[in-house]
PDB file of C-alpha atoms and ligand atoms in Angstrom:
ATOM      1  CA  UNK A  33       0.000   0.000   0.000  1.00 51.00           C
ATOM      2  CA  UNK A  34       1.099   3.275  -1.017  1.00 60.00           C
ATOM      3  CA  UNK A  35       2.554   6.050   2.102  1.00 76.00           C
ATOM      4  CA  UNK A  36      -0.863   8.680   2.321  1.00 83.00           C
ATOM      5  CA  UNK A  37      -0.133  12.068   2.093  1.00 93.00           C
ATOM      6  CA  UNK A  38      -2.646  14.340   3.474  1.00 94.00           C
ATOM      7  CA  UNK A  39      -1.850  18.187   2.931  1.00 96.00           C
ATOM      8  CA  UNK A  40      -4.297  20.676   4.636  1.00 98.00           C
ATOM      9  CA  UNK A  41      -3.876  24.142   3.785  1.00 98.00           C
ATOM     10  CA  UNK A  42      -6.404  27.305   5.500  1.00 98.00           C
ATOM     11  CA  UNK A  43      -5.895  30.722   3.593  1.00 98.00           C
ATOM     12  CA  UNK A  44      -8.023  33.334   2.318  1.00 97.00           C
ATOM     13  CA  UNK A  45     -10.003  32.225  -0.729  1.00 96.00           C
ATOM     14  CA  UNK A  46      -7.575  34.294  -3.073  1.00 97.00           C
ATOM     15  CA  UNK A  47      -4.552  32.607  -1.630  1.00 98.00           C
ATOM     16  CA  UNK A  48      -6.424  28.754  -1.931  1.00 98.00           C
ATOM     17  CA  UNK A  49      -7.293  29.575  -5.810  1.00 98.00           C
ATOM     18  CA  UNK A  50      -3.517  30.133  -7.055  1.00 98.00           C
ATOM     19  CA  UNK A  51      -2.190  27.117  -4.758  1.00 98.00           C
ATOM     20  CA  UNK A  52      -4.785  25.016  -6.717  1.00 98.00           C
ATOM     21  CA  UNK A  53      -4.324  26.147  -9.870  1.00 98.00           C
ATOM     22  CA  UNK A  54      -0.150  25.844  -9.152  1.00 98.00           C
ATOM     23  CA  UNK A  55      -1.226  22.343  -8.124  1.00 98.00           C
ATOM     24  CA  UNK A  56      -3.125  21.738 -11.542  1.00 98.00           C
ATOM     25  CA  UNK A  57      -0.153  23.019 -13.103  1.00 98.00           C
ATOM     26  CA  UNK A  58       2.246  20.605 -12.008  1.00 98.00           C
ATOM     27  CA  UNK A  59       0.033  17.281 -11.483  1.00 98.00           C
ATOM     28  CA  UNK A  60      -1.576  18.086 -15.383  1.00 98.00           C
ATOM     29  CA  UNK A  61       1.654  19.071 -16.459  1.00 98.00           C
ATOM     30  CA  UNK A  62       3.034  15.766 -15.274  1.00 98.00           C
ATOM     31  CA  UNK A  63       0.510  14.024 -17.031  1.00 98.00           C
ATOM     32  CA  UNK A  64       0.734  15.383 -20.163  1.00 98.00           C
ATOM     33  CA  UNK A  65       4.504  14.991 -20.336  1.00 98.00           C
ATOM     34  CA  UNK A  66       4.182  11.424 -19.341  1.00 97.00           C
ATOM     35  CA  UNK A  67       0.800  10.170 -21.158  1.00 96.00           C
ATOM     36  CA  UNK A  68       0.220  12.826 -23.247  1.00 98.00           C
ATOM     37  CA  UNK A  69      -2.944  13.719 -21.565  1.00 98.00           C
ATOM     38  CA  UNK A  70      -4.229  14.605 -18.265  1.00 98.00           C
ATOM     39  CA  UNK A  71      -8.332  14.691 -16.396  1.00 98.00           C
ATOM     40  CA  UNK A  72      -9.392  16.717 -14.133  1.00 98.00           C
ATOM     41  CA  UNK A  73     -13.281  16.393 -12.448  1.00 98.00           C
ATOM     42  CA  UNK A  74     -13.885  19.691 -11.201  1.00 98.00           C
ATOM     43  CA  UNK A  75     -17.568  20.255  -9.055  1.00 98.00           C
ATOM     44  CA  UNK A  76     -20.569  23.152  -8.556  1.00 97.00           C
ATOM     45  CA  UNK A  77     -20.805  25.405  -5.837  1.00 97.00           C
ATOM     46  CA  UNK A  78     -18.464  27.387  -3.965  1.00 97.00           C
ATOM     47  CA  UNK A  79     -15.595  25.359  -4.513  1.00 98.00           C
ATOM     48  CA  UNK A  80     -16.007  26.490  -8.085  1.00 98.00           C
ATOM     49  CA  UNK A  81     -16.734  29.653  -7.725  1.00 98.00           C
ATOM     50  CA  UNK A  82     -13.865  30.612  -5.797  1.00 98.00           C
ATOM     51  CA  UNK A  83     -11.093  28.227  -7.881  1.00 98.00           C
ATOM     52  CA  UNK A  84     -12.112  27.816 -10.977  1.00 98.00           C
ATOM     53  CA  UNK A  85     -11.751  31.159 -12.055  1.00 98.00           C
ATOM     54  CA  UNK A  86      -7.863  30.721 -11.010  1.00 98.00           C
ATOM     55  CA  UNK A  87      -7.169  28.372 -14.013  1.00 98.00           C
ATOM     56  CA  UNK A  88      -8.166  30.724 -16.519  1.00 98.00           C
ATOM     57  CA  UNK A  89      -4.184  32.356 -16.523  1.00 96.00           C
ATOM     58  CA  UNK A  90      -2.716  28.755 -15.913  1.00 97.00           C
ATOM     59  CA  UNK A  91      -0.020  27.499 -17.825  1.00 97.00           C
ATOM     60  CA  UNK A  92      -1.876  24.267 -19.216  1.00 98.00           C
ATOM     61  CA  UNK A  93      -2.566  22.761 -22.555  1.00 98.00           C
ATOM     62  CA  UNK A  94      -6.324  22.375 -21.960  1.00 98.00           C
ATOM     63  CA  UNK A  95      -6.478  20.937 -25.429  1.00 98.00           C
ATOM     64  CA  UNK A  96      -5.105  17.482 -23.736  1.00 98.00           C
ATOM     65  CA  UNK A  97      -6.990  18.032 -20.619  1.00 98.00           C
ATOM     66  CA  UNK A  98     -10.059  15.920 -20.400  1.00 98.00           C
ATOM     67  CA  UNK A  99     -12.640  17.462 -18.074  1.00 98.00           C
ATOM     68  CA  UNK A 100     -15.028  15.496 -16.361  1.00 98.00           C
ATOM     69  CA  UNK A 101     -17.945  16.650 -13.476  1.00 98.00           C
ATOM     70  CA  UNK A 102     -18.532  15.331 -10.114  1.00 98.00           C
ATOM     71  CA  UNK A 103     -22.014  15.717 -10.458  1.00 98.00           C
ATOM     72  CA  UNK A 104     -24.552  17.234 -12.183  1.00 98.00           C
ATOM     73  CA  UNK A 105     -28.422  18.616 -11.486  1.00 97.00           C
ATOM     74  CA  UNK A 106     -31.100  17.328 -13.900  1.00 96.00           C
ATOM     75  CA  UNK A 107     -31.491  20.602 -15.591  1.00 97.00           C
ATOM     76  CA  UNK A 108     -30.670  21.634 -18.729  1.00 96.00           C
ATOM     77  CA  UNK A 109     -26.790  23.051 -19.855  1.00 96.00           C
ATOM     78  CA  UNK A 110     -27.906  26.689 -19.887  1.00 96.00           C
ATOM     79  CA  UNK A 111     -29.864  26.082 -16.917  1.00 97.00           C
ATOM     80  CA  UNK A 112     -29.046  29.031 -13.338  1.00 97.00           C
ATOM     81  CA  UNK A 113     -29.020  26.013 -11.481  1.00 97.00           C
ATOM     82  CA  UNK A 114     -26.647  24.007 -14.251  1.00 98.00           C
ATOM     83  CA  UNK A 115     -22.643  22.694 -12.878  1.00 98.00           C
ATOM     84  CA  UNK A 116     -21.922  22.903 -16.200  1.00 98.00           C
ATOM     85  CA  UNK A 117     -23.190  26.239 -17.089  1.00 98.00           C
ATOM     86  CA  UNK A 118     -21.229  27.676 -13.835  1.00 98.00           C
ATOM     87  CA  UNK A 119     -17.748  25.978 -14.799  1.00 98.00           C
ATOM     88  CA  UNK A 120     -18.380  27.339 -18.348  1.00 98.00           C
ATOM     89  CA  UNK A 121     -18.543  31.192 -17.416  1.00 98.00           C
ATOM     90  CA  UNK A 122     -16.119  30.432 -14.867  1.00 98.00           C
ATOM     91  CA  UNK A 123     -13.537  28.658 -16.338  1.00 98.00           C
ATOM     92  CA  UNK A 124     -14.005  27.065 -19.899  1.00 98.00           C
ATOM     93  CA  UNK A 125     -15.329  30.052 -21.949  1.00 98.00           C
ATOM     94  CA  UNK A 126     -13.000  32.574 -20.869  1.00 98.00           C
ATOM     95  CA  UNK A 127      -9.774  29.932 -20.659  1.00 98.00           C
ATOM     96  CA  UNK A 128     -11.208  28.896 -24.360  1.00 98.00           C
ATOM     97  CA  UNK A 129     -10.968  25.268 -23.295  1.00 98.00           C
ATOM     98  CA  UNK A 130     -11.846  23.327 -26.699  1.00 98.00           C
ATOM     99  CA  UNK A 131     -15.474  21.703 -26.710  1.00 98.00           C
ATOM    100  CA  UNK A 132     -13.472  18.090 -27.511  1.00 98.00           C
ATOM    101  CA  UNK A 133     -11.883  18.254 -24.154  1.00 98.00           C
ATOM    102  CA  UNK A 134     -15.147  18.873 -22.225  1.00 98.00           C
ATOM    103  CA  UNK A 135     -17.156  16.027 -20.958  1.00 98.00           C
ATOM    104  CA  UNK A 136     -20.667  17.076 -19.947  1.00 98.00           C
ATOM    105  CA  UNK A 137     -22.641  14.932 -17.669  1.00 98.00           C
ATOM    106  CA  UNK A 138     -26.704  14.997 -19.459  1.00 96.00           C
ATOM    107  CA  UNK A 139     -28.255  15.010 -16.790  1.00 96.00           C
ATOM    108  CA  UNK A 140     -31.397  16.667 -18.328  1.00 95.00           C
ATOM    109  CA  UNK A 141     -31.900  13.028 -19.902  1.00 96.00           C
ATOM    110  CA  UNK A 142     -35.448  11.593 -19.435  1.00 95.00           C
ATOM    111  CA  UNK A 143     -34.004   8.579 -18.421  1.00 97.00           C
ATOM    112  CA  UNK A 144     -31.581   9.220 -15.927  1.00 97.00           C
ATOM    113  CA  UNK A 145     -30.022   5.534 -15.314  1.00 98.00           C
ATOM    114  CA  UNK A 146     -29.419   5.385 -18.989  1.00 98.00           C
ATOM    115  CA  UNK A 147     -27.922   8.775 -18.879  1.00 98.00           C
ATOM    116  CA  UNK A 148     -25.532   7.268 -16.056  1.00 98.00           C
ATOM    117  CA  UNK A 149     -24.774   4.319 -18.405  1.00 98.00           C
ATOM    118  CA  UNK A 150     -23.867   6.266 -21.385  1.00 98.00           C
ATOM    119  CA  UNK A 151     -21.880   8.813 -19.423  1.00 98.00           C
ATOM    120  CA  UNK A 152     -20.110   6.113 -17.957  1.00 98.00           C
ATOM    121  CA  UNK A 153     -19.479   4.029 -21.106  1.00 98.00           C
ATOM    122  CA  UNK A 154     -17.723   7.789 -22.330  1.00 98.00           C
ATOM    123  CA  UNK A 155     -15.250   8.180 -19.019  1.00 97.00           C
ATOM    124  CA  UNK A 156     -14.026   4.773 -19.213  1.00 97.00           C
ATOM    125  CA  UNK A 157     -13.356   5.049 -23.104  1.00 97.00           C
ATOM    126  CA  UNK A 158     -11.026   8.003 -22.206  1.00 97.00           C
ATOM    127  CA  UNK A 159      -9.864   6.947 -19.064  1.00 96.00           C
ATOM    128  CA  UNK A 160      -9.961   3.632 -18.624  1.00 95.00           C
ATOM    129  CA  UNK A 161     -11.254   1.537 -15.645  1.00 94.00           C
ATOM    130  CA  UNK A 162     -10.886   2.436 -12.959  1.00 92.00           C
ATOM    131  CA  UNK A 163     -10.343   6.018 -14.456  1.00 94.00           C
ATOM    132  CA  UNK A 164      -7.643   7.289 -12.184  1.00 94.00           C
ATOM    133  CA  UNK A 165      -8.366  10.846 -12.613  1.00 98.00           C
ATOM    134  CA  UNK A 166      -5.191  13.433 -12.777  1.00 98.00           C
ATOM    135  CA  UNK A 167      -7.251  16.216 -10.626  1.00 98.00           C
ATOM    136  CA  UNK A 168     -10.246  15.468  -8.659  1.00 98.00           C
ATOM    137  CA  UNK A 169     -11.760  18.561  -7.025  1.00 98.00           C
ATOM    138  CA  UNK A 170     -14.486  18.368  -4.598  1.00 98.00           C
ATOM    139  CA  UNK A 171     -17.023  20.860  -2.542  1.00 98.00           C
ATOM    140  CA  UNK A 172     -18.458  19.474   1.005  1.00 98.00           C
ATOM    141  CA  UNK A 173     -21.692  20.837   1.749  1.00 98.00           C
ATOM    142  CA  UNK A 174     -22.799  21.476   5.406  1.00 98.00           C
ATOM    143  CA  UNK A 175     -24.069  17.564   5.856  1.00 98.00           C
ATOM    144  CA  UNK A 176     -20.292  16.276   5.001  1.00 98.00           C
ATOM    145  CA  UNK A 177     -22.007  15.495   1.255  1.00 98.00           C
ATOM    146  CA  UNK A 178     -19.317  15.223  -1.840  1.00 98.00           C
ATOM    147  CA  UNK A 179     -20.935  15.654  -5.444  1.00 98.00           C
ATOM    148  CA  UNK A 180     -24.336  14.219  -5.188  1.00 98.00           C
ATOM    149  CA  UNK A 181     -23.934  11.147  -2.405  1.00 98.00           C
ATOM    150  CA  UNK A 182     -25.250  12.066   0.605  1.00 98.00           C
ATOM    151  CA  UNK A 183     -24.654  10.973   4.001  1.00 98.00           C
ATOM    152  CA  UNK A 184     -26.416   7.965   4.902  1.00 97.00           C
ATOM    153  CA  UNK A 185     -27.467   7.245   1.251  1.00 97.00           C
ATOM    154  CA  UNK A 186     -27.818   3.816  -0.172  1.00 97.00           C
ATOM    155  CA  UNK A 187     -25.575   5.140  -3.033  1.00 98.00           C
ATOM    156  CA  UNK A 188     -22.516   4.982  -0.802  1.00 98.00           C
ATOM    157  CA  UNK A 189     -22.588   1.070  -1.173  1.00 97.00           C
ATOM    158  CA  UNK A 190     -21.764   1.235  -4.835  1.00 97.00           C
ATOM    159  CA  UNK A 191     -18.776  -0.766  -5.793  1.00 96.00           C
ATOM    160  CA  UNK A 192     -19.734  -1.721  -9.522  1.00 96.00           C
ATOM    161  CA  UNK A 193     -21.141   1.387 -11.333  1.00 97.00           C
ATOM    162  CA  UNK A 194     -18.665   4.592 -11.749  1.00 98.00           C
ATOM    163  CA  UNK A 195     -21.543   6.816 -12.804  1.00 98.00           C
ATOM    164  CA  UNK A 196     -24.815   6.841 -10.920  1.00 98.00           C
ATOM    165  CA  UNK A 197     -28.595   8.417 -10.848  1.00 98.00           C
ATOM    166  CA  UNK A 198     -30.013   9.958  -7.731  1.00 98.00           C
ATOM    167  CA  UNK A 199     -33.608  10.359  -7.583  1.00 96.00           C
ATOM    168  CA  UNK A 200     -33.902  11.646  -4.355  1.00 96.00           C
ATOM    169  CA  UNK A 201     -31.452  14.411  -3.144  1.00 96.00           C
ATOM    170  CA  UNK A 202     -32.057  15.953   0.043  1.00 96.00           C
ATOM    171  CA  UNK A 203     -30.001  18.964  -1.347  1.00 95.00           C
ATOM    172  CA  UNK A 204     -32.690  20.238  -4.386  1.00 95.00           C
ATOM    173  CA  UNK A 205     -32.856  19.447  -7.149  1.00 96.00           C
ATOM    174  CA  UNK A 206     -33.476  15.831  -6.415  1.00 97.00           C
ATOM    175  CA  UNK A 207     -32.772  14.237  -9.631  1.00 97.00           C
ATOM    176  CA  UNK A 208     -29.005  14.266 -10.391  1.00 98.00           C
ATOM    177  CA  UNK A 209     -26.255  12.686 -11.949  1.00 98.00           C
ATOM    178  CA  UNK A 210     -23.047  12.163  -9.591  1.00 98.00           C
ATOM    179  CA  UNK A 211     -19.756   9.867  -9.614  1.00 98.00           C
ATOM    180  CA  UNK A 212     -20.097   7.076  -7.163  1.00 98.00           C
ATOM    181  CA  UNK A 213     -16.830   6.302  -4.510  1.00 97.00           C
ATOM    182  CA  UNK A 214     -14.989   4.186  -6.745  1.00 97.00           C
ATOM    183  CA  UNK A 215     -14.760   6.879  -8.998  1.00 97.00           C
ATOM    184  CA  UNK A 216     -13.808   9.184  -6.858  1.00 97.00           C
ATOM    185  CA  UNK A 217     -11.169   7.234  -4.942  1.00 94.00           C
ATOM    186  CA  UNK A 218      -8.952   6.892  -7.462  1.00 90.00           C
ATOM    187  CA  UNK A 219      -7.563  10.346  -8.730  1.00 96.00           C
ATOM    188  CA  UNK A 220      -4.264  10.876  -7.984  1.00 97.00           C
ATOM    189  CA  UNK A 221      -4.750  14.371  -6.130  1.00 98.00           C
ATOM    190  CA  UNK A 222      -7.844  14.599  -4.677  1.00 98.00           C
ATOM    191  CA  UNK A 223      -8.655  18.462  -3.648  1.00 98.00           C
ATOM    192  CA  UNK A 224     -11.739  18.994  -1.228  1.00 98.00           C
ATOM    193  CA  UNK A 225     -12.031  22.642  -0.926  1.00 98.00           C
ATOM    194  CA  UNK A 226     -14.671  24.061   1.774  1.00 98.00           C
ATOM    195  CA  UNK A 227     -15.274  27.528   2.620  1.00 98.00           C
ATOM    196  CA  UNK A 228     -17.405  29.120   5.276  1.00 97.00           C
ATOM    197  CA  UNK A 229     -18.632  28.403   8.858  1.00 97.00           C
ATOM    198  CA  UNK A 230     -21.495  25.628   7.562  1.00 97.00           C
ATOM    199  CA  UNK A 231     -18.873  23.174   6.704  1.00 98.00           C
ATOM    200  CA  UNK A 232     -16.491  23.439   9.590  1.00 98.00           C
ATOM    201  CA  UNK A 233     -18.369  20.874  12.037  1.00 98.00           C
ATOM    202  CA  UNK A 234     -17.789  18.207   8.695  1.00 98.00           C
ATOM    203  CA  UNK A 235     -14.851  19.176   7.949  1.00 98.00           C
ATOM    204  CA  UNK A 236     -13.636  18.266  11.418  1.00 98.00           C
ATOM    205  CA  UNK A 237     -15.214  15.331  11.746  1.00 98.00           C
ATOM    206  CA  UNK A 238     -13.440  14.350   8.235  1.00 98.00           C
ATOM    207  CA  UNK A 239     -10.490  15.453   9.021  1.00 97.00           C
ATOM    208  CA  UNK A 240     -10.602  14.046  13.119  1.00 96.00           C
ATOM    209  CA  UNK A 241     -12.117  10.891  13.163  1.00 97.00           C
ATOM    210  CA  UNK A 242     -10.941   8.322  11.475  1.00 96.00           C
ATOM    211  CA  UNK A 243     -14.440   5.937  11.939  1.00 97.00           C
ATOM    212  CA  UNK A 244     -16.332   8.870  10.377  1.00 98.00           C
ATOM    213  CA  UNK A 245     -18.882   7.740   7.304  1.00 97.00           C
ATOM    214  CA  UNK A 246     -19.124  10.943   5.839  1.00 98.00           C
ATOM    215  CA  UNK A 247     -18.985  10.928   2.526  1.00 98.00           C
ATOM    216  CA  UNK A 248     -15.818  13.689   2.320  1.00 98.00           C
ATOM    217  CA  UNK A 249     -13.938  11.888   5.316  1.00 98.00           C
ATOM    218  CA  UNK A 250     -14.662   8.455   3.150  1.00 98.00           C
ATOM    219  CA  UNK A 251     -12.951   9.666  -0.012  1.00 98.00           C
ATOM    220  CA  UNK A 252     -10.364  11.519   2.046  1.00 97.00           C
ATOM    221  CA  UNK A 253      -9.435   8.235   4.086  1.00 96.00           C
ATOM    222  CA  UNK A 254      -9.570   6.718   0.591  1.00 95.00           C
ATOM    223  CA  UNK A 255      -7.282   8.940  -1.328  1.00 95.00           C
ATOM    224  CA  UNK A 256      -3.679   8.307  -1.816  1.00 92.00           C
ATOM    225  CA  UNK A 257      -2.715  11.829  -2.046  1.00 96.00           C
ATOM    226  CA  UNK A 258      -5.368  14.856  -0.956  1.00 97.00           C
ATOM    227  CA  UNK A 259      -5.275  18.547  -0.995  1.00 98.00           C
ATOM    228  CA  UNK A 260      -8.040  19.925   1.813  1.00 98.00           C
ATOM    229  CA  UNK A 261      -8.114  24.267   1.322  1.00 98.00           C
ATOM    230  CA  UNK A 262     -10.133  25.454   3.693  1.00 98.00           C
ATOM    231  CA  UNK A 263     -10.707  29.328   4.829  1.00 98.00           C
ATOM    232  CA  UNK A 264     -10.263  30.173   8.504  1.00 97.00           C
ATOM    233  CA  UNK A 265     -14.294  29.931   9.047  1.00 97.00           C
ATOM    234  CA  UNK A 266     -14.663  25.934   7.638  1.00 98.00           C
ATOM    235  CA  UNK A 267     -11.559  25.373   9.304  1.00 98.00           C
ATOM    236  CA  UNK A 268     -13.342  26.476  12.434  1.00 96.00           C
ATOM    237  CA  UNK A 269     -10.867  29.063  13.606  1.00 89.00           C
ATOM    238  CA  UNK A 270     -13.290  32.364  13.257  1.00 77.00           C
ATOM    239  CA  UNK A 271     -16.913  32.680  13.365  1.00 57.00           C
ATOM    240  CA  UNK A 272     -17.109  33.503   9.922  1.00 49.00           C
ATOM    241  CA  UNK A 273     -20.827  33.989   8.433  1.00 54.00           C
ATOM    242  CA  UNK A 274     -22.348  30.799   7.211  1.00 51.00           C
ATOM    243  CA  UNK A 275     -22.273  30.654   3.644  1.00 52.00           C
TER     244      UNK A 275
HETATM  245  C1  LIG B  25     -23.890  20.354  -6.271  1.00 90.81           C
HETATM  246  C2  LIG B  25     -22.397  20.225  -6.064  1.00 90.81           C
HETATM  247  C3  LIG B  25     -22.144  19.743  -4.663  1.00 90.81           C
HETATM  248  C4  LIG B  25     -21.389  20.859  -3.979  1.00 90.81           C
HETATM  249  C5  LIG B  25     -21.589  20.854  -2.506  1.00 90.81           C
HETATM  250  C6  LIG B  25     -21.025  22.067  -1.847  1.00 90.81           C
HETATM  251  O1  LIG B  25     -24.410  20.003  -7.311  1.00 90.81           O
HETATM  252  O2  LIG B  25     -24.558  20.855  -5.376  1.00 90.81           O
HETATM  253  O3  LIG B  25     -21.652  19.661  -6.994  1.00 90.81           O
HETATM  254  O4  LIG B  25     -21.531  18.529  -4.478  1.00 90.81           O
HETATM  255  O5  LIG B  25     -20.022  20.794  -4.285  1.00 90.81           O
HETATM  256  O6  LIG B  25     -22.973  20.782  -2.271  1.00 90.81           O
HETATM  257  O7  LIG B  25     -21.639  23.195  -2.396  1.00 90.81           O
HETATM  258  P1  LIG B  25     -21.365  24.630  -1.777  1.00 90.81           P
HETATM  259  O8  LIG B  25     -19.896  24.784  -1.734  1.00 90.81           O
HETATM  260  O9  LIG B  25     -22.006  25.607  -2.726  1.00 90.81           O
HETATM  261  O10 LIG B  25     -21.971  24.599  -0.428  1.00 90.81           O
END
């Protein structure tokens, strides 16, 4: 078994966005010079509001970047509510990241199982199985949630199926697409960013007991290298406002 290595940094938001895009630089640029292509699953929320925008100056060929979603609302792509739609104005659009490197999850679909299939069939025909992403960044909501599987959830159980449907979110909308665990245990550098006073009673549970079954201290215990940026309030050392 590989040594862990568990890196926790707390900084203002500015500071966390150009240590994770410095970190994108050198894992994707790693990748790329080995394999001649990199992936990198990047989430909603706060996590992408405050990062993403960082990676629109970094020095990375997005051209052999394949990006890939945690999880996705069942909405459509130009939807307010939309993952996709948010990483777009955030990142994609004004980075120009070519359309052949982006990897929507359609979770609009009708069907939403099928959906999960077909998405799934797509990630392991560019990454293989198990994918083994490059970059694998992650939000925590208050509960101790990561994309769409939710504390308690049956979902959790999932060994076979990378890509899943959720019916029934507690966090609206209910319908969703998300990654299951054994997607999400395998990335090389996994980055769980949390920012505000709401996550900081998860985020120390994650990060301070080690029989937690929260879904973030799961894939945190699971990953073989992880990158946790917090701000002072999730890290529980102000009484920030909860966000
Ligand atoms: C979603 C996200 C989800 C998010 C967390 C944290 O669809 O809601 O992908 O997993 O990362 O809920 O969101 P906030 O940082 O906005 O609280």
């Amino acid at each position: 078994m590989h040594e862990q290595r568990r890196d926790v940094a707390v900084d203002a938001p500015a500071a966390l966005g150009e240590l994770f895009a410095a970190r994108c630089e050198q894992e994707l640029g790693r990748a790329i010079g080995e394999r001649g292509a990199a992936s990198l699953v990047v989430t909603g929320g706060s996590a992408a509001e405050v990062l993403l925008p960082r990676l629109v100056d970094a020095r990375i060929d997005w051209a052999r970047v394949h990006v890939f979603w945690s999880d996705e609302r069942a909405v459509p792509a130009d939807d307010a509510q939309s993952n996709y739609r948010l990483v777009r104005e955030l990142w994609l659009d004004p980075a120009r990241v070519p359309a052949t490197s982006v990897h929507r999850m359609p979770a609009e679909a009708e069907d939403l199982p099928a959906a999960a299939a077909a998405h799934e069939r797509e990630l392991i025909a560019i990454c293989g199985e198990p994918p083994g992403f490059d970059v694998m960044l992650l939000g925590v909501g208050p509960d101790g949630h990561v994309a769409s599987l939710f504390p308690g959830h049956p979902l959790l159980a999932e060994r076979r199926k990378l890509v899943a449907a959720v019916e029934d979110s507690p966090k609206p909308p209910p319908r969703r697409l998300t990654l299951t665990l054994p997607a999400l245990v395998g990335a090389h550098l996994l980055v769980v960013a949390a920012f505000g006073a709401a996550k900081a009673a998860a985020i120390a549970e994650a990060l301070g007991d080690p029989a937690s079954r929260l879904p973030v201290a799961q894939v945190v215990r699971a990953a073989e290298r992880s990158l946790v940026l917090l701000d002072a309030a999730a890290a529980g050392r102000s009484r920030g406002p909860a966000r």
